[in-house]
Coordinates of N, CA and C in Angstrom, one line a residue:
Chain A
M111 N -54.6 13.2 249.6 CA -54.6 14.7 250.3 C -55.2 15.5 249.4
E112 N -56.4 16.3 249.9 CA -56.7 17.5 249.0 C -56.4 19.2 249.7
I113 N -56.4 19.7 248.3 CA -55.9 21.0 248.8 C -56.9 21.8 248.3
K114 N -57.6 22.9 249.2 CA -58.6 23.8 248.7 C -57.9 25.4 249.6
Y115 N -58.3 26.5 248.8 CA -57.4 27.5 249.2 C -58.8 28.7 249.1
K116 N -58.4 29.8 249.8 CA -59.2 30.9 249.6 C -58.3 32.4 249.8
N117 N -59.0 33.2 249.0 CA -58.0 34.5 249.4 C -59.0 35.5 250.5
Y118 N -58.4 35.7 251.1 CA -59.3 36.7 252.2 C -58.4 38.2 252.6
G119 N -58.8 39.1 251.3 CA -58.1 40.3 251.4 C -56.6 39.7 250.8
R120 N -55.5 40.3 251.1 CA -54.4 39.8 251.0 C -53.8 38.6 251.5
S121 N -54.4 38.2 252.2 CA -54.3 36.5 252.8 C -54.7 35.7 251.9
L122 N -53.4 34.7 251.9 CA -53.9 33.2 251.0 C -53.9 32.0 252.4
I123 N -55.2 31.5 252.5 CA -55.5 30.3 253.3 C -55.6 29.2 252.4
V124 N -54.5 28.3 253.0 CA -54.6 26.9 252.5 C -54.8 25.9 253.0
Y125 N -55.9 25.3 252.7 CA -56.6 24.1 253.7 C -55.9 22.8 253.2
F126 N -55.7 22.0 254.0 CA -55.2 20.7 254.0 C -55.9 19.8 254.3
Y127 N -56.4 18.6 253.4 CA -57.3 17.7 253.9 C -57.2 16.3 253.9
G128 N -56.7 15.3 254.9 CA -56.3 13.6 254.2 C -55.0 13.7 255.2
E129 N -54.2 12.5 254.7 CA -53.2 12.1 255.4 C -51.9 12.6 254.6
L130 N -51.1 13.3 255.1 CA -49.7 13.9 254.7 C -48.6 12.7 255.1
D131 N -48.2 12.0 254.0 CA -47.4 11.2 254.3 C -46.4 11.5 253.0
E132 N -45.4 10.1 252.7 CA -44.5 10.1 251.9 C -45.4 9.8 250.4
Y133 N -46.7 9.3 250.9 CA -47.5 8.8 249.4 C -48.0 10.3 248.9
S134 N -48.1 10.8 249.6 CA -49.0 12.2 249.1 C -48.3 13.4 249.1
A135 N -47.1 13.2 249.5 CA -46.4 14.6 249.8 C -45.7 15.3 248.7
S136 N -45.5 14.5 247.4 CA -44.7 14.8 246.4 C -46.1 16.0 245.6
E137 N -47.5 15.1 245.4 CA -48.2 15.9 244.7 C -48.7 17.2 245.6
T138 N -48.9 16.9 246.8 CA -49.3 18.1 247.4 C -48.3 19.6 247.4
K139 N -46.9 19.1 247.7 CA -46.1 19.9 247.7 C -46.2 20.9 246.1
N140 N -46.3 20.0 244.9 CA -46.6 20.7 243.8 C -47.5 21.7 243.8
I141 N -48.7 21.1 244.0 CA -50.1 22.0 244.4 C -50.1 23.3 245.2
V142 N -49.4 23.1 246.4 CA -49.3 24.2 247.1 C -48.2 25.3 246.7
D143 N -47.1 24.7 246.0 CA -46.1 25.5 245.4 C -46.8 26.3 244.3
R144 N -47.7 25.8 243.7 CA -48.3 26.6 242.1 C -49.2 27.6 242.8
L145 N -50.0 27.3 244.2 CA -50.8 28.2 244.8 C -49.9 29.6 245.3
I146 N -49.1 29.1 245.8 CA -48.3 30.3 246.5 C -47.7 31.2 245.3
E147 N -47.2 30.3 244.0 CA -46.5 31.3 242.7 C -47.7 32.2 242.4
D148 N -48.8 31.5 242.6 CA -50.0 32.4 242.0 C -50.4 33.9 242.5
N149 N -50.1 33.8 244.2 CA -50.3 34.5 245.1 C -49.1 35.2 245.5
L150 N -48.4 35.5 244.7 CA -47.2 36.3 245.6 C -47.7 37.4 245.8
N151 N -48.5 37.9 245.3 CA -48.9 39.4 246.0 C -49.5 39.5 247.4
S152 N -49.6 38.1 248.2 CA -50.1 38.1 249.5 C -49.4 38.7 250.5
D153 N -49.8 39.0 251.6 CA -49.1 39.5 252.7 C -48.8 38.9 253.5
K154 N -49.9 37.4 253.5 CA -49.2 36.4 254.5 C -50.0 35.1 253.9
V155 N -49.4 34.0 254.2 CA -49.8 32.6 253.9 C -50.2 31.7 255.5
V156 N -51.6 31.4 255.4 CA -51.8 30.6 256.5 C -52.1 29.4 255.7
F157 N -51.5 28.3 256.5 CA -51.6 26.6 256.3 C -53.0 26.3 257.4
D158 N -53.9 26.1 256.9 CA -55.1 25.4 257.8 C -54.7 23.8 257.7
L159 N -54.6 23.3 259.2 CA -54.2 21.6 259.1 C -55.4 21.0 259.8
S160 N -56.5 22.0 260.1 CA -57.7 21.2 260.7 C -58.2 19.9 259.9
G161 N -58.0 20.0 258.7 CA -58.6 18.6 257.9 C -57.3 17.7 258.0
V162 N -56.1 18.0 258.4 CA -55.2 16.8 258.3 C -55.6 15.5 259.3
T163 N -55.7 14.3 258.8 CA -56.0 13.2 259.5 C -54.9 12.5 260.0
F164 N -53.7 12.5 259.4 CA -52.2 11.9 259.9 C -51.2 12.8 259.0
M165 N -50.1 12.9 260.0 CA -49.1 13.8 259.3 C -47.9 12.7 260.3
D166 N -46.8 12.5 259.5 CA -45.2 12.2 260.0 C -44.5 13.4 259.5
S167 N -43.3 12.7 259.6 CA -42.1 13.7 259.4 C -41.8 14.1 258.0
T168 N -42.1 13.6 257.3 CA -42.7 13.7 255.7 C -43.2 14.9 255.9
G169 N -44.5 15.2 256.4 CA -44.9 16.6 256.6 C -44.1 17.6 256.9
I170 N -43.0 17.4 258.1 CA -42.5 18.3 258.6 C -41.5 18.9 257.6
G171 N -40.9 17.9 256.8 CA -40.1 18.0 255.8 C -41.0 19.3 254.6
L172 N -42.2 18.9 254.4 CA -43.0 19.6 253.2 C -43.3 21.2 253.8
L173 N -43.5 20.8 255.4 CA -43.5 22.8 255.8 C -42.5 23.4 255.8
I174 N -41.4 22.7 256.3 CA -39.9 23.6 256.1 C -39.5 24.0 254.7
G175 N -39.9 23.1 253.9 CA -39.5 23.2 252.5 C -40.2 24.5 252.1
R176 N -41.8 24.7 252.1 CA -42.7 25.7 251.7 C -42.0 26.8 252.6
Y177 N -41.5 26.8 253.7 CA -41.3 28.1 254.6 C -40.0 28.9 253.5
K178 N -39.0 27.8 253.7 CA -38.1 28.0 253.0 C -38.1 29.0 251.6
K179 N -39.4 28.4 250.6 CA -39.7 28.9 249.5 C -40.1 30.3 249.5
V180 N -41.0 30.6 250.6 CA -41.9 32.0 250.8 C -40.8 32.6 251.5
R181 N -40.1 32.3 252.1 CA -39.1 33.4 252.8 C -38.4 34.2 251.8
R182 N -38.1 33.8 250.4 CA -37.6 34.2 249.5 C -38.3 35.8 249.4
F183 N -39.5 35.5 249.0 CA -40.4 36.5 248.9 C -41.0 37.5 250.3
N184 N -40.6 37.3 251.3 CA -40.8 37.9 252.0 C -42.2 37.9 252.6
I185 N -42.9 36.4 252.4 CA -44.1 36.2 252.9 C -44.1 35.7 254.4
P186 N -45.0 36.1 255.5 CA -44.6 35.0 256.3 C -45.6 33.9 256.2
I187 N -45.4 32.6 256.9 CA -46.4 31.6 256.7 C -47.0 31.4 258.2
Y188 N -48.1 31.2 258.6 CA -48.6 30.7 260.0 C -49.7 29.4 259.6
I189 N -49.8 28.9 260.9 CA -50.4 27.6 260.9 C -51.7 27.6 261.9
Q190 N -52.5 26.9 261.3 CA -53.8 27.0 262.4 C -54.5 25.9 262.1
G191 N -55.2 25.5 263.4 CA -56.0 24.2 263.3 C -55.8 22.8 263.1
A192 N -54.2 22.6 264.0 CA -53.6 21.3 263.9 C -54.3 20.3 264.9
S193 N -54.6 19.5 264.7 CA -54.8 18.5 265.5 C -54.1 17.9 267.0
V194 N -54.2 17.4 267.9 CA -53.5 17.2 269.0 C -52.3 16.4 268.6
A195 N -52.6 15.4 267.6 CA -51.8 14.4 267.1 C -50.9 15.1 266.3
T196 N -51.4 16.1 265.4 CA -50.1 16.6 264.1 C -49.5 17.7 265.1
E197 N -50.4 18.4 265.9 CA -49.5 19.2 266.7 C -48.2 18.6 267.4
K198 N -48.2 17.6 267.9 CA -47.2 16.7 268.7 C -45.9 16.6 267.6
V199 N -46.4 16.2 266.5 CA -45.5 16.2 265.4 C -44.7 17.5 264.9
I200 N -45.6 18.5 264.8 CA -45.0 20.0 264.4 C -44.3 20.2 265.4
E201 N -44.6 20.4 267.1 CA -43.9 20.7 268.0 C -42.4 20.3 268.2
I202 N -42.6 18.7 268.0 CA -41.0 18.2 268.4 C -40.5 18.6 267.2
A203 N -40.5 19.3 266.1 CA -39.4 19.8 265.2 C -39.4 21.5 265.3
G204 N -40.3 21.8 266.3 CA -40.1 23.4 266.5 C -40.5 24.0 265.2
I205 N -41.6 23.6 264.6 CA -42.1 24.3 263.5 C -42.7 25.7 264.0
Y206 N -43.5 25.5 264.9 CA -43.9 27.0 265.0 C -43.3 28.2 265.6
K207 N -41.7 27.8 265.9 CA -41.1 29.0 265.9 C -40.6 29.6 264.6
I208 N -40.7 28.8 263.2 CA -40.9 29.6 262.1 C -42.3 30.0 261.4
M209 N -42.9 29.1 261.9 CA -44.4 29.2 261.0 C -45.2 29.3 262.4
P210 N -45.6 30.5 263.0 CA -46.5 30.7 264.2 C -47.9 30.3 263.8
K211 N -48.2 29.9 265.3 CA -49.6 29.3 265.4 C -50.6 30.3 265.5
I212 N -51.6 30.2 264.7 CA -52.7 31.4 265.0 C -53.9 30.8 265.1
Chain B
M39 N -54.7 -13.1 283.7 CA -54.2 -14.0 282.2 C -53.5 -13.5 281.4
E40 N -52.8 -14.2 280.9 CA -51.6 -14.2 280.0 C -52.2 -13.7 278.6
N41 N -51.5 -12.5 278.6 CA -52.2 -11.7 276.9 C -51.1 -11.7 276.1
K42 N -51.2 -13.0 274.8 CA -50.2 -13.0 274.1 C -50.5 -13.3 272.7
N43 N -50.2 -12.6 271.9 CA -50.6 -12.5 270.5 C -49.7 -12.4 269.6
K44 N -49.3 -12.8 268.1 CA -48.6 -12.2 267.3 C -48.9 -12.1 266.1
M45 N -48.4 -11.2 265.0 CA -49.1 -11.2 263.8 C -47.7 -11.3 262.7
R46 N -47.6 -11.5 261.5 CA -46.5 -11.2 260.6 C -46.9 -10.8 259.2
L47 N -46.6 -9.8 258.6 CA -47.0 -9.5 257.3 C -45.6 -8.9 256.4
T48 N -45.8 -9.1 254.9 CA -44.9 -8.8 254.3 C -45.4 -8.1 253.3
F49 N -44.7 -6.8 252.8 CA -45.5 -6.2 251.6 C -44.2 -5.3 250.8
D50 N -44.7 -4.9 250.1 CA -43.8 -4.2 248.7 C -43.4 -2.9 249.1
S51 N -42.3 -2.4 249.1 CA -42.0 -1.3 249.5 C -42.5 0.2 248.6
L52 N -43.4 -0.1 248.6 CA -44.3 1.1 247.9 C -45.0 2.0 248.8
S53 N -45.0 3.3 248.5 CA -45.4 4.4 249.4 C -46.8 4.4 249.7
Q54 N -47.9 3.8 249.0 CA -48.9 3.6 249.1 C -49.2 2.5 250.2
N55 N -48.4 1.8 250.8 CA -48.5 0.6 251.7 C -48.1 1.4 253.0
E56 N -47.7 2.5 253.1 CA -47.2 3.3 254.7 C -48.8 3.4 255.2
S57 N -49.6 3.9 254.7 CA -51.0 4.0 255.5 C -51.6 2.7 255.5
F58 N -51.2 1.5 254.9 CA -51.7 0.1 255.2 C -50.9 -0.3 256.5
A59 N -50.0 0.0 256.4 CA -49.2 -0.6 257.2 C -49.3 -0.2 258.9
R60 N -49.6 1.3 258.7 CA -50.3 2.1 260.2 C -51.4 1.6 260.6
S61 N -52.2 1.4 259.7 CA -53.6 1.0 259.9 C -53.7 -0.6 260.4
V62 N -53.0 -1.2 259.9 CA -52.9 -2.7 260.4 C -52.3 -2.8 261.7
V63 N -51.2 -2.0 261.9 CA -50.8 -2.0 263.5 C -51.8 -1.3 264.5
S64 N -52.2 -0.4 263.8 CA -53.4 0.2 265.0 C -54.4 -0.5 265.2
C65 N -54.9 -1.4 264.1 CA -56.2 -2.3 264.4 C -55.5 -3.4 265.4
F66 N -54.2 -3.8 265.1 CA -53.7 -5.0 266.0 C -53.8 -4.7 267.3
A67 N -53.1 -3.3 267.3 CA -53.0 -2.6 268.8 C -54.6 -2.6 269.8
L68 N -55.4 -2.6 268.8 CA -57.1 -1.9 269.7 C -57.1 -3.3 270.6
Q69 N -56.5 -4.7 270.3 CA -56.7 -5.7 271.7 C -56.5 -5.0 272.9
L70 N -55.4 -4.1 272.9 CA -54.9 -3.8 274.1 C -55.5 -2.4 274.8
N71 N -56.9 -1.9 274.1 CA -57.3 -0.9 274.6 C -56.8 0.5 274.7
P72 N -56.0 0.6 273.9 CA -55.1 1.7 274.3 C -55.9 3.2 274.0
S73 N -55.2 4.2 274.5 CA -56.0 5.7 274.2 C -55.9 6.1 272.9
I74 N -56.7 7.2 272.3 CA -56.3 7.8 271.1 C -54.9 8.1 271.1
S75 N -54.3 8.7 272.3 CA -53.2 9.3 271.8 C -52.0 8.3 271.7
E76 N -52.3 7.0 272.5 CA -51.2 5.8 272.1 C -51.4 5.4 270.9
I77 N -52.4 5.6 270.3 CA -52.8 4.8 268.8 C -52.2 5.7 267.9
S78 N -52.3 7.3 268.1 CA -51.5 8.3 267.4 C -50.1 7.8 267.2
D79 N -49.5 8.0 268.3 CA -48.0 7.5 268.6 C -47.6 6.4 267.5
I80 N -48.3 5.1 267.9 CA -47.8 4.1 267.2 C -48.2 4.2 265.7
K81 N -48.8 5.2 265.3 CA -49.4 4.8 263.7 C -48.3 5.8 263.6
T82 N -47.7 6.9 263.9 CA -46.8 7.9 263.5 C -45.5 6.9 263.7
A83 N -45.1 6.4 264.6 CA -43.5 5.3 264.5 C -43.7 4.5 263.4
V84 N -44.8 3.9 263.4 CA -44.8 3.0 262.0 C -44.5 3.5 261.1
S85 N -45.3 4.6 260.6 CA -45.0 5.2 259.5 C -43.8 5.9 259.1
E86 N -42.9 6.3 260.1 CA -41.5 6.8 259.8 C -40.8 5.4 259.9
A87 N -40.8 4.3 260.6 CA -40.0 3.1 260.0 C -40.3 2.8 258.7
V88 N -41.4 2.7 258.5 CA -41.6 2.1 257.0 C -41.2 3.5 255.8
T89 N -41.4 4.5 256.3 CA -40.9 5.5 255.1 C -39.3 5.2 255.3
N90 N -38.5 5.1 256.2 CA -37.2 5.1 256.0 C -37.0 3.9 255.2
A91 N -37.6 2.8 255.6 CA -37.3 1.8 254.7 C -37.6 2.0 253.1
I92 N -38.7 2.5 252.9 CA -39.1 2.4 251.4 C -38.0 3.5 250.7
V93 N -37.7 4.9 251.3 CA -37.4 5.9 251.0 C -35.4 5.5 250.7
H94 N -35.1 5.2 252.1 CA -33.7 4.9 252.3 C -33.3 3.6 252.2
G95 N -33.8 2.6 252.9 CA -33.5 1.0 252.8 C -33.2 0.7 251.0
Y96 N -34.6 0.9 250.3 CA -34.6 0.4 249.1 C -34.7 1.4 248.4
S97 N -34.2 2.5 248.1 CA -33.8 3.6 247.5 C -33.6 3.1 245.9
Q98 N -32.8 2.0 246.1 CA -32.1 1.6 244.9 C -33.6 0.7 244.1
G99 N -34.5 0.6 244.4 CA -35.3 -0.3 244.1 C -36.3 -1.1 245.0
L100 N -37.3 -1.5 244.2 CA -38.5 -2.1 244.9 C -37.6 -3.2 245.6
G101 N -38.2 -3.7 247.0 CA -38.1 -4.9 248.1 C -39.4 -4.9 248.9
E102 N -39.0 -6.0 250.0 CA -39.9 -6.4 250.6 C -40.0 -5.9 252.3
I103 N -40.8 -5.4 252.7 CA -40.7 -5.0 254.2 C -41.8 -6.1 255.1
I104 N -40.7 -6.5 256.3 CA -41.7 -7.5 256.9 C -42.1 -6.6 258.2
L105 N -43.4 -6.6 258.5 CA -43.8 -6.0 259.6 C -44.4 -7.1 260.7
E106 N -43.8 -7.0 261.9 CA -44.0 -8.2 262.9 C -44.5 -7.3 264.1
C107 N -45.9 -7.9 264.7 CA -46.3 -7.2 266.1 C -46.6 -8.2 267.0
E108 N -46.1 -7.9 267.9 CA -46.2 -9.0 269.2 C -47.0 -8.1 270.4
I109 N -47.9 -9.0 271.1 CA -48.3 -8.4 272.2 C -48.0 -9.3 273.6
D110 N -47.2 -8.6 274.7 CA -47.1 -9.3 275.4 C -47.6 -8.8 276.8
G111 N -48.6 -9.0 277.3 CA -49.1 -8.3 278.6 C -49.5 -7.1 277.8
N112 N -49.3 -5.8 278.6 CA -49.6 -4.4 278.1 C -48.7 -3.7 277.4
K113 N -47.7 -4.9 276.8 CA -46.9 -4.1 275.8 C -47.0 -4.5 274.2
L114 N -47.0 -3.6 273.3 CA -46.8 -4.0 272.2 C -45.7 -3.9 271.4
H115 N -44.8 -4.8 270.8 CA -43.7 -4.9 270.3 C -44.0 -5.0 268.8
I116 N -43.0 -3.7 267.9 CA -43.2 -3.9 266.7 C -42.1 -3.9 266.0
N117 N -41.7 -4.8 265.2 CA -40.7 -5.2 264.4 C -40.7 -4.4 262.8
I118 N -40.0 -3.7 262.4 CA -40.1 -3.3 260.8 C -38.8 -3.6 260.3
I119 N -38.8 -4.5 259.3 CA -37.6 -5.2 259.1 C -37.4 -4.9 257.2
D120 N -36.3 -4.7 256.7 CA -36.1 -4.4 255.3 C -34.6 -5.3 254.9
N121 N -34.5 -5.5 253.5 CA -33.1 -6.1 253.3 C -32.6 -5.2 252.4
G122 N -32.6 -3.7 252.8 CA -32.2 -2.9 252.0 C -30.8 -2.7 251.9
I123 N -30.2 -1.6 252.0 CA -28.9 -0.9 251.5 C -28.2 -0.7 252.9
G124 N -29.3 -0.5 254.3 CA -28.7 -0.5 255.5 C -28.4 0.9 256.1
I125 N -27.9 1.2 256.8 CA -27.4 2.7 257.3 C -26.0 2.6 257.9
E126 N -25.1 3.5 257.4 CA -23.6 3.6 257.1 C -23.6 3.6 258.6
N127 N -23.9 5.2 259.2 CA -23.6 5.3 260.5 C -25.2 5.5 261.4
V128 N -25.4 5.0 262.0 CA -26.7 4.6 262.9 C -26.8 5.7 263.9
D129 N -25.4 5.9 264.7 CA -25.6 7.1 265.4 C -26.0 8.3 264.7
Q130 N -25.3 8.7 263.7 CA -25.5 9.8 263.0 C -27.0 10.0 262.7
A131 N -27.7 8.8 262.0 CA -29.0 8.6 261.7 C -29.6 9.0 262.9
L132 N -29.6 8.9 263.9 CA -30.3 9.1 265.1 C -30.4 10.7 265.7
E133 N -29.6 11.2 264.8 CA -29.6 12.8 265.5 C -30.7 13.4 264.7
P134 N -31.1 14.5 265.4 CA -32.4 15.1 265.3 C -31.9 16.0 263.9
F135 N -32.6 16.1 262.8 CA -32.5 16.7 261.8 C -31.5 16.4 260.9
F136 N -30.8 15.2 261.3 CA -29.7 14.7 260.1 C -30.6 13.5 259.1
T137 N -30.2 14.2 257.8 CA -30.7 13.8 256.8 C -29.5 13.5 255.8
T138 N -29.6 12.5 254.6 CA -28.7 12.3 253.6 C -29.4 12.9 252.3
R139 N -30.9 13.3 252.8 CA -31.5 13.6 251.4 C -32.2 15.0 251.6
E140 N -31.5 15.8 252.0 CA -32.1 17.4 252.3 C -32.6 17.6 250.9
E141 N -31.9 17.3 249.7 CA -32.6 18.1 248.4 C -33.8 17.6 248.3
D142 N -34.2 16.6 248.9 CA -35.9 15.9 248.6 C -36.7 16.4 249.7
E143 N -35.9 17.5 250.5 CA -37.0 18.0 251.7 C -37.2 16.9 252.6
R144 N -36.5 16.4 253.2 CA -36.5 14.9 254.3 C -36.5 16.4 255.5
S145 N -37.1 15.8 256.5 CA -36.7 16.7 257.7 C -35.6 15.9 258.6
G146 N -35.6 14.8 258.6 CA -34.3 14.1 259.3 C -34.7 13.6 260.6
M147 N -36.3 13.7 261.0 CA -36.7 13.6 262.1 C -37.3 12.1 262.4
G148 N -37.4 11.4 261.4 CA -37.9 10.0 261.6 C -37.3 9.4 263.1
F149 N -36.4 9.2 263.2 CA -35.6 8.5 264.3 C -36.3 9.5 265.8
T150 N -36.0 10.4 265.5 CA -36.3 11.5 266.8 C -37.7 11.2 267.3
I151 N -39.0 11.2 265.7 CA -40.1 11.1 266.5 C -40.4 9.4 266.7
M152 N -39.8 8.5 266.4 CA -40.0 7.2 266.8 C -39.6 7.1 268.4
K153 N -38.5 7.5 268.6 CA -37.7 7.7 270.0 C -39.0 8.3 271.1
S154 N -39.3 9.3 270.5 CA -40.2 10.1 271.3 C -41.4 9.7 271.8
F155 N -41.9 8.8 270.4 CA -43.6 8.6 270.6 C -43.5 7.3 271.0
M156 N -42.2 6.4 271.2 CA -42.6 4.7 271.8 C -41.8 4.7 272.9
D157 N -41.9 3.6 273.9 CA -41.3 3.6 275.0 C -39.7 3.2 274.7
E158 N -39.5 2.1 273.7 CA -38.7 1.8 273.4 C -38.1 1.7 272.0
V159 N -36.7 2.1 271.6 CA -36.5 2.0 269.9 C -35.2 1.4 269.9
K160 N -34.8 0.3 269.2 CA -33.6 -0.3 268.9 C -33.4 -0.5 267.6
I161 N -32.0 0.0 267.0 CA -31.9 0.0 265.4 C -30.8 -1.0 265.5
D162 N -30.9 -2.2 264.3 CA -29.8 -3.1 264.0 C -29.6 -3.0 262.5
S163 N -28.6 -2.3 262.2 CA -28.5 -1.9 260.6 C -27.0 -2.7 260.5
K164 N -27.2 -3.1 259.2 CA -25.6 -3.7 258.6 C -25.6 -3.1 257.1
K165 N -24.5 -2.1 256.8 CA -24.4 -1.9 255.6 C -24.4 -3.1 254.3
G166 N -25.7 -2.9 253.5 CA -25.6 -3.8 252.4 C -26.7 -5.2 252.7
L167 N -26.8 -5.0 254.1 CA -27.9 -6.2 254.6 C -29.3 -5.8 254.8
G168 N -29.5 -4.6 255.3 CA -30.9 -4.2 255.9 C -30.8 -3.5 256.9
T169 N -31.6 -3.2 257.4 CA -31.8 -2.4 258.7 C -33.2 -3.3 259.4
K170 N -33.2 -3.7 260.9 CA -34.6 -4.1 261.6 C -34.2 -2.9 262.5
V171 N -36.0 -2.3 262.9 CA -36.2 -1.2 263.7 C -37.1 -2.1 264.7
Y172 N -36.6 -2.3 266.0 CA -37.5 -2.6 267.0 C -38.0 -1.9 267.9
M173 N -39.7 -1.8 267.9 CA -40.3 -0.8 268.9 C -41.0 -1.4 269.8
T174 N -41.1 -0.7 271.1 CA -42.2 -1.3 272.0 C -43.0 -0.2 272.5
K175 N -44.3 -0.3 272.7 CA -45.2 0.6 273.3 C -45.8 0.2 274.5
V176 N -45.6 0.7 275.8 CA -46.5 0.5 276.7 C -47.6 0.9 276.7
I177 N -48.7 0.2 276.9 CA -49.9 0.8 276.9 C -50.4 0.8 278.2
K178 N -50.6 2.0 278.6 CA -50.8 2.5 279.7 C -52.4 2.4 280.3
T179 N -53.3 2.6 279.6 CA -54.8 2.6 279.8 C -55.1 1.0 280.2
D180 N -55.8 0.8 281.2 CA -56.1 -0.6 281.7 C -57.4 -1.1 280.4
S181 N -57.3 -2.3 280.1 CA -58.0 -2.9 279.2 C -59.5 -3.6 280.5

């Protein structure tokens, strides 16, 4: 999995590319956490999942984990661009209730 | 015409084999001419079962995972078998968001996804002996 990011004003956009599963989760988590820690002045974080080609429940754990982390700093997280297959996994866990779709 | 075929594969409980396992099953399933959505469902369910075997079944060390697939008419049966530690309480493991490994950011949604994405899921687990996950997907698109 590859992670890229951009800052638009005070928004941090994190782009996920590739397969998000048990094999890739640990490294992905560390990279995203470091990005968030380096951008704590952001007023929102957007996870762009349009490049995700596969995601299972390990991805749900990763998303919920980031939500819990960022919540401490009062920064909302949004999700955009999930494919039909990724969205099916996201919706079964109710992720959009805590990280709204934009 | 009778449509029957089967395959069996054994691989190490390494997380890099998750992608391998779901790709193999989706390739095998192609002969049933499934829709993209059905292939996605199958890949996700296989990934969940294999992840469980690696993360939970073989949490105490490397082991072997057996993957069996059988085509019977328009049904694809998938068995994922480990000889790991087994599940202490299967009913509890089936509950959405239940996990024994919350500190690892496990979502506890693996079995929920398997049950939602497949037509049948059966779990046979014995503590200390391992876990067998039997899943069936009925391919609805005509070949």
